[in-house]
Structure formats: structure tokens, C-alpha cells
CSV table of C-alpha atoms in Angstrom, one decimal:
chain,number,residue,atom,x,y,z
A,1,MET,CA,19.0,20.7,-15.0
A,2,GLY,CA,16.2,18.2,-15.5
A,3,GLU,CA,17.4,16.1,-12.6
A,4,ARG,CA,17.6,19.1,-10.3
A,5,ARG,CA,14.0,20.0,-11.2
A,6,GLU,CA,12.8,16.5,-10.5
A,7,ASN,CA,14.6,16.4,-7.2
A,8,LYS,CA,13.0,19.7,-6.3
A,9,LYS,CA,9.5,18.4,-7.2
A,10,ARG,CA,10.1,15.3,-5.1
A,11,GLU,CA,11.2,17.5,-2.1
A,12,THR,CA,8.2,19.7,-2.5
A,13,ARG,CA,5.8,16.8,-2.7
A,14,GLN,CA,7.3,15.2,0.4
A,15,ARG,CA,7.2,18.5,2.3
A,16,ILE,CA,3.5,19.0,1.5
A,17,SER,CA,2.8,15.4,2.6
A,18,ASP,CA,4.8,15.7,5.8
A,19,VAL,CA,3.1,18.9,6.7
A,20,ALA,CA,-0.4,17.5,6.0
A,21,THR,CA,0.3,14.4,8.0
A,22,GLU,CA,1.5,16.4,11.0
A,23,LEU,CA,-1.7,18.6,10.8
A,24,PHE,CA,-3.9,15.6,10.4
A,25,PHE,CA,-2.5,13.8,13.5
A,26,ALA,CA,-2.7,17.0,15.5
A,27,ARG,CA,-6.3,17.9,14.7
A,28,SER,CA,-7.9,14.9,12.7
A,29,PHE,CA,-8.2,14.4,9.0
A,30,GLU,CA,-11.6,16.0,8.6
A,31,ALA,CA,-10.8,19.1,10.6
A,32,VAL,CA,-7.8,20.2,8.4
A,33,THR,CA,-8.5,22.1,5.2
A,34,LEU,CA,-6.4,22.2,2.1
A,35,ASP,CA,-6.0,26.0,2.5
A,36,GLU,CA,-4.4,25.3,5.9
A,37,ILE,CA,-2.1,22.7,4.5
A,38,ALA,CA,-1.0,25.0,1.7
A,39,ALA,CA,-0.3,27.8,4.1
A,40,ALA,CA,1.7,25.6,6.5
A,41,ALA,CA,3.7,24.2,3.6
A,42,ASN,CA,4.3,27.7,2.2
A,43,VAL,CA,2.8,26.8,-1.2
A,44,SER,CA,-0.4,27.7,-3.1
A,45,LYS,CA,-3.5,25.6,-2.9
A,46,MET,CA,-3.0,24.9,-6.6
A,47,THR,CA,0.4,23.5,-6.0
A,48,VAL,CA,-1.1,21.1,-3.5
A,49,PHE,CA,-3.5,19.9,-6.1
A,50,ASN,CA,-0.7,19.6,-8.7
A,51,TYR,CA,0.9,16.9,-6.5
A,52,PHE,CA,-2.2,15.4,-4.8
A,53,ALA,CA,-5.5,15.1,-6.7
A,54,ARG,CA,-7.4,14.4,-3.6
A,55,LYS,CA,-7.1,15.3,0.1
A,56,GLU,CA,-7.1,11.6,1.0
A,57,ASP,CA,-3.9,11.1,-1.1
A,58,LEU,CA,-2.0,13.5,1.2
A,59,MET,CA,-2.3,10.9,3.9
A,60,LEU,CA,-2.2,7.8,1.7
A,61,ASP,CA,0.9,9.1,-0.2
A,62,ARG,CA,2.5,5.7,-0.7
A,63,GLN,CA,0.1,4.9,-3.4
A,64,ASP,CA,2.5,2.8,-5.5
A,65,ASP,CA,2.8,0.5,-2.4
A,66,LEU,CA,-0.9,0.5,-1.7
A,67,LYS,CA,-1.7,-0.3,-5.3
A,68,LEU,CA,0.8,-3.2,-5.0
A,69,LEU,CA,2.7,-2.0,-8.1
A,70,PHE,CA,5.8,-3.8,-6.9
A,71,PHE,CA,3.8,-7.0,-6.9
A,72,ARG,CA,2.9,-6.5,-10.6
A,73,GLU,CA,6.6,-5.6,-11.4
A,74,ALA,CA,7.8,-8.8,-9.7
A,75,ILE,CA,5.3,-10.9,-11.6
A,76,ARG,CA,6.4,-9.3,-14.9
A,77,ALA,CA,10.1,-9.8,-14.1
A,78,ARG,CA,9.9,-13.3,-12.6
A,79,PRO,CA,12.3,-16.0,-13.8
A,80,GLN,CA,11.1,-18.2,-16.6
A,81,GLY,CA,9.2,-21.1,-15.3
A,82,GLN,CA,8.4,-19.4,-12.0
A,83,SER,CA,4.7,-19.1,-11.1
A,84,PRO,CA,3.4,-15.7,-10.2
A,85,ILE,CA,2.5,-16.7,-6.7
A,86,ALA,CA,5.8,-18.4,-6.1
A,87,GLU,CA,7.4,-15.1,-7.2
A,88,LEU,CA,5.2,-13.1,-4.8
A,89,ARG,CA,6.1,-15.4,-1.9
A,90,ALA,CA,9.8,-14.9,-2.8
A,91,LEU,CA,9.2,-11.1,-3.0
A,92,MET,CA,7.7,-11.1,0.5
A,93,GLY,CA,10.7,-12.9,1.8
A,94,ARG,CA,13.0,-10.2,0.4
A,95,LEU,CA,10.8,-7.4,1.8
A,96,ARG,CA,11.0,-9.1,5.2
A,97,GLU,CA,14.8,-9.2,5.1
A,98,GLN,CA,14.9,-5.6,4.0
A,99,LYS,CA,12.4,-4.5,6.7
A,100,HIS,CA,10.6,-2.7,4.0
A,101,PRO,CA,7.9,-0.2,5.3
A,102,PHE,CA,5.3,-2.2,3.4
A,103,ALA,CA,6.0,-5.3,5.5
A,104,HIS,CA,7.3,-3.9,8.8
A,105,PHE,CA,5.2,-3.1,11.9
A,106,ASP,CA,6.0,-0.9,14.8
A,107,ARG,CA,4.4,1.8,16.9
A,108,HIS,CA,4.5,4.3,14.0
A,109,THR,CA,2.8,1.8,11.7
A,110,ALA,CA,0.1,1.0,14.2
A,111,ASP,CA,-0.6,4.7,14.8
A,112,PHE,CA,-0.9,5.3,11.1
A,113,TRP,CA,-3.3,2.5,10.3
A,114,ARG,CA,-5.4,3.3,13.4
A,115,PHE,CA,-5.7,6.8,12.2
A,116,VAL,CA,-6.8,5.7,8.7
A,117,ALA,CA,-9.4,3.3,10.2
A,118,ALA,CA,-10.9,6.1,12.2
A,119,SER,CA,-11.6,8.2,9.1
A,120,PRO,CA,-14.5,7.1,6.8
A,121,SER,CA,-13.0,9.2,4.0
A,122,LEU,CA,-9.6,7.5,4.2
A,123,GLU,CA,-11.1,4.1,4.5
A,124,ALA,CA,-13.2,4.7,1.4
A,125,ARG,CA,-10.1,5.9,-0.5
A,126,LEU,CA,-8.2,2.8,0.7
A,127,ARG,CA,-10.9,0.6,-0.7
A,128,GLU,CA,-10.6,2.3,-4.0
A,129,LEU,CA,-6.9,1.7,-4.0
A,130,ASN,CA,-7.4,-1.9,-3.1
A,131,ASP,CA,-9.8,-2.3,-6.1
A,132,GLU,CA,-7.2,-0.7,-8.4
A,133,ALA,CA,-4.6,-3.1,-7.0
A,134,ALA,CA,-6.8,-6.1,-7.7
A,135,GLU,CA,-7.6,-5.0,-11.2
A,136,GLY,CA,-4.0,-4.4,-12.0
A,137,LEU,CA,-2.9,-7.8,-10.6
A,138,ALA,CA,-5.6,-9.6,-12.5
A,139,ILE,CA,-4.3,-8.0,-15.8
A,140,GLU,CA,-0.8,-9.0,-14.8
A,141,LEU,CA,-1.8,-12.6,-14.1
A,142,ALA,CA,-4.0,-13.1,-17.3
A,143,GLY,CA,-3.5,-10.3,-19.7
A,144,PRO,CA,-5.7,-7.3,-20.7
A,145,ASN,CA,-9.0,-9.3,-20.5
A,146,PRO,CA,-8.6,-11.4,-17.3
A,147,ASP,CA,-11.1,-14.2,-16.7
A,148,GLY,CA,-13.0,-14.8,-13.5
A,149,LEU,CA,-10.3,-17.1,-12.0
A,150,ALA,CA,-7.6,-14.4,-12.5
A,151,ARG,CA,-9.8,-11.8,-10.9
A,152,LEU,CA,-10.6,-14.1,-8.0
A,153,ALA,CA,-6.8,-14.8,-7.5
A,154,ALA,CA,-6.0,-11.1,-7.6
A,155,GLY,CA,-8.8,-10.3,-5.1
A,156,MET,CA,-7.5,-13.0,-2.8
A,157,ILE,CA,-4.0,-11.6,-2.9
A,158,VAL,CA,-5.2,-8.1,-2.1
A,159,LEU,CA,-7.5,-9.4,0.7
A,160,THR,CA,-4.7,-11.4,2.1
A,161,VAL,CA,-2.5,-8.3,2.3
A,162,ARG,CA,-5.2,-6.2,3.9
A,163,THR,CA,-6.2,-8.9,6.4
A,164,ALA,CA,-2.6,-9.6,7.4
A,165,ARG,CA,-1.9,-5.9,7.9
A,166,GLN,CA,-5.1,-5.4,10.0
A,167,GLU,CA,-4.2,-8.4,12.2
A,168,ALA,CA,-0.6,-7.3,12.6
A,169,VAL,CA,-1.7,-3.9,13.8
A,170,SER,CA,-4.2,-5.5,16.2
A,171,VAL,CA,-1.6,-7.8,17.6
A,172,PHE,CA,0.8,-4.9,18.1
A,173,GLU,CA,-1.9,-2.9,19.9
A,174,ARG,CA,-2.8,-5.8,22.2
A,175,ARG,CA,0.7,-7.0,23.0
A,176,GLY,CA,3.0,-4.1,22.2
A,177,SER,CA,5.4,-6.5,20.3
A,178,ALA,CA,6.7,-5.6,16.9
A,179,LYS,CA,8.2,-9.0,16.6
A,180,LYS,CA,4.9,-10.8,17.2
A,181,ALA,CA,3.1,-8.4,14.9
A,182,ASN,CA,5.5,-9.0,12.1
A,183,ALA,CA,5.3,-12.8,12.6
A,184,VAL,CA,1.5,-12.7,12.4
A,185,PHE,CA,1.7,-10.6,9.2
A,186,PHE,CA,4.0,-13.0,7.4
A,187,ALA,CA,2.2,-16.1,8.6
A,188,LEU,CA,-1.1,-14.8,7.2
A,189,ILE,CA,0.6,-13.7,4.0
A,190,ASP,CA,2.0,-17.2,3.5
A,191,GLN,CA,-1.3,-18.9,4.3
A,192,GLY,CA,-3.2,-16.6,1.9
A,193,PHE,CA,-0.7,-17.0,-0.9
A,194,ALA,CA,-0.6,-20.7,-0.4
A,195,ALA,CA,-4.4,-20.8,-0.8
A,196,VAL,CA,-4.1,-18.8,-4.1
A,197,GLN,CA,-1.4,-21.1,-5.3
A,198,GLY,CA,-3.5,-24.2,-4.4
A,199,MET,CA,-6.4,-22.8,-6.3
A,200,ALA,CA,-4.3,-22.2,-9.4
A,201,ALA,CA,-2.9,-25.7,-9.2
A,202,THR,CA,-6.4,-27.2,-9.0
A,203,ASP,CA,-7.5,-25.2,-12.0
A,204,ALA,CA,-4.4,-26.3,-14.0
A,205,ARG,CA,-5.1,-30.0,-13.2
A,206,GLY,CA,-8.7,-29.5,-14.2
A,207,GLN,CA,-7.7,-28.1,-17.6
A,208,SER,CA,-5.3,-30.9,-18.3
A,209,SER,CA,-7.7,-33.7,-17.5
């Protein structure tokens, strides 16, 4: 019974998100109201709020991915002796093989991120999610009271992901090639993560000397 209820809740949440996204693309994010979304999804406005605290979250509904929760889980579950950045680089390799939506670029992806970039409200919410991602990563790297270096490393990881994503979308729009866009994304990810790893290694040598 409980499983059936949870499945129904997931289906309702997905339906609301899908309906909202369709309306947003048809008329723009700012032009669509929550009342219109509720009516189109055949639910009450309160039900929409039960699943999505903010209008922006209807569009940015993959918040676990945007907050990089799977990065934090990978760091937590990494093999003994494996550095956090080495584990994240391995994780990105796995995501690439799986063609995971987080790390895969095509026309649909480019359209989505172009839409987000065109809305000040969505861009502001995305920045908030990036800040949350950086804070969570810093805690995962250094515990509940992360120092400046951990915060810097976490910020660099988040900035690397965002920059790589923006550049991949730009390449796809200019060249129309998903293959080139994906190659650019992973090249920048690797360069950014290598920089974080080098910074950590420099700090470790400084502490040991």
C-alpha cells in the first residue's frame, strides 16, 4: 500500500512538472501562472505547492542533480585511499558511459539550458542551487566546519560543471554536433578537476613540509 502511494505521488509530481514545462516552452516562464499549471495538470494549486515550493522548481525539477548530490554520495562511498577528486573523475567517466542526462548534450539539452538562461528568475534560482551544491560539497570534503581550502575546492568543482555545461551548449548551438558538445564538456570537466586535484596536492605537500 505504501509503495503504491509513493508511486502515485511520483507520477503526480512528474505530471505536474511535464505540464508546466510544456506551458513554459509554449508561452515563456514568466507568462504562465501557477493557477494555469494546476488547471492544466488537473490538480489544485495547493497540490502544486505540495510538490514544488517555488515556481522555478517546476522547471528545474532535477534538483538532486543540480545540487550535485550524487557527487557527495560518490565522495562518501569512495574506496579507502581514493581521493575525493579522483573519485569524482571516475564518476564522470561512469556517467559518460551511461549517457546520463547530467552529462549528455543534444538538441533537447541545448533548448532547455537556452530557455533557463533567458529567464532572470530561473538563472537566479540556478545560482542558489549552485551555492547549495558548493556548500554541501565543502562539508563532504572537510566535515561540518569546512575551512577556506575546502570551500574553494567545492566552489571550483561547481564552477567547473557550470562552465563545462555552458560551453557544451554553446558548441552544440554553433556546430550542431552532440559529439563535439559532449567532448568539450568532458574535456573542461577533466581540466577543472585536475586543477582542484593539483591544488589539494600542493596543500598536502605544504602541510607535510
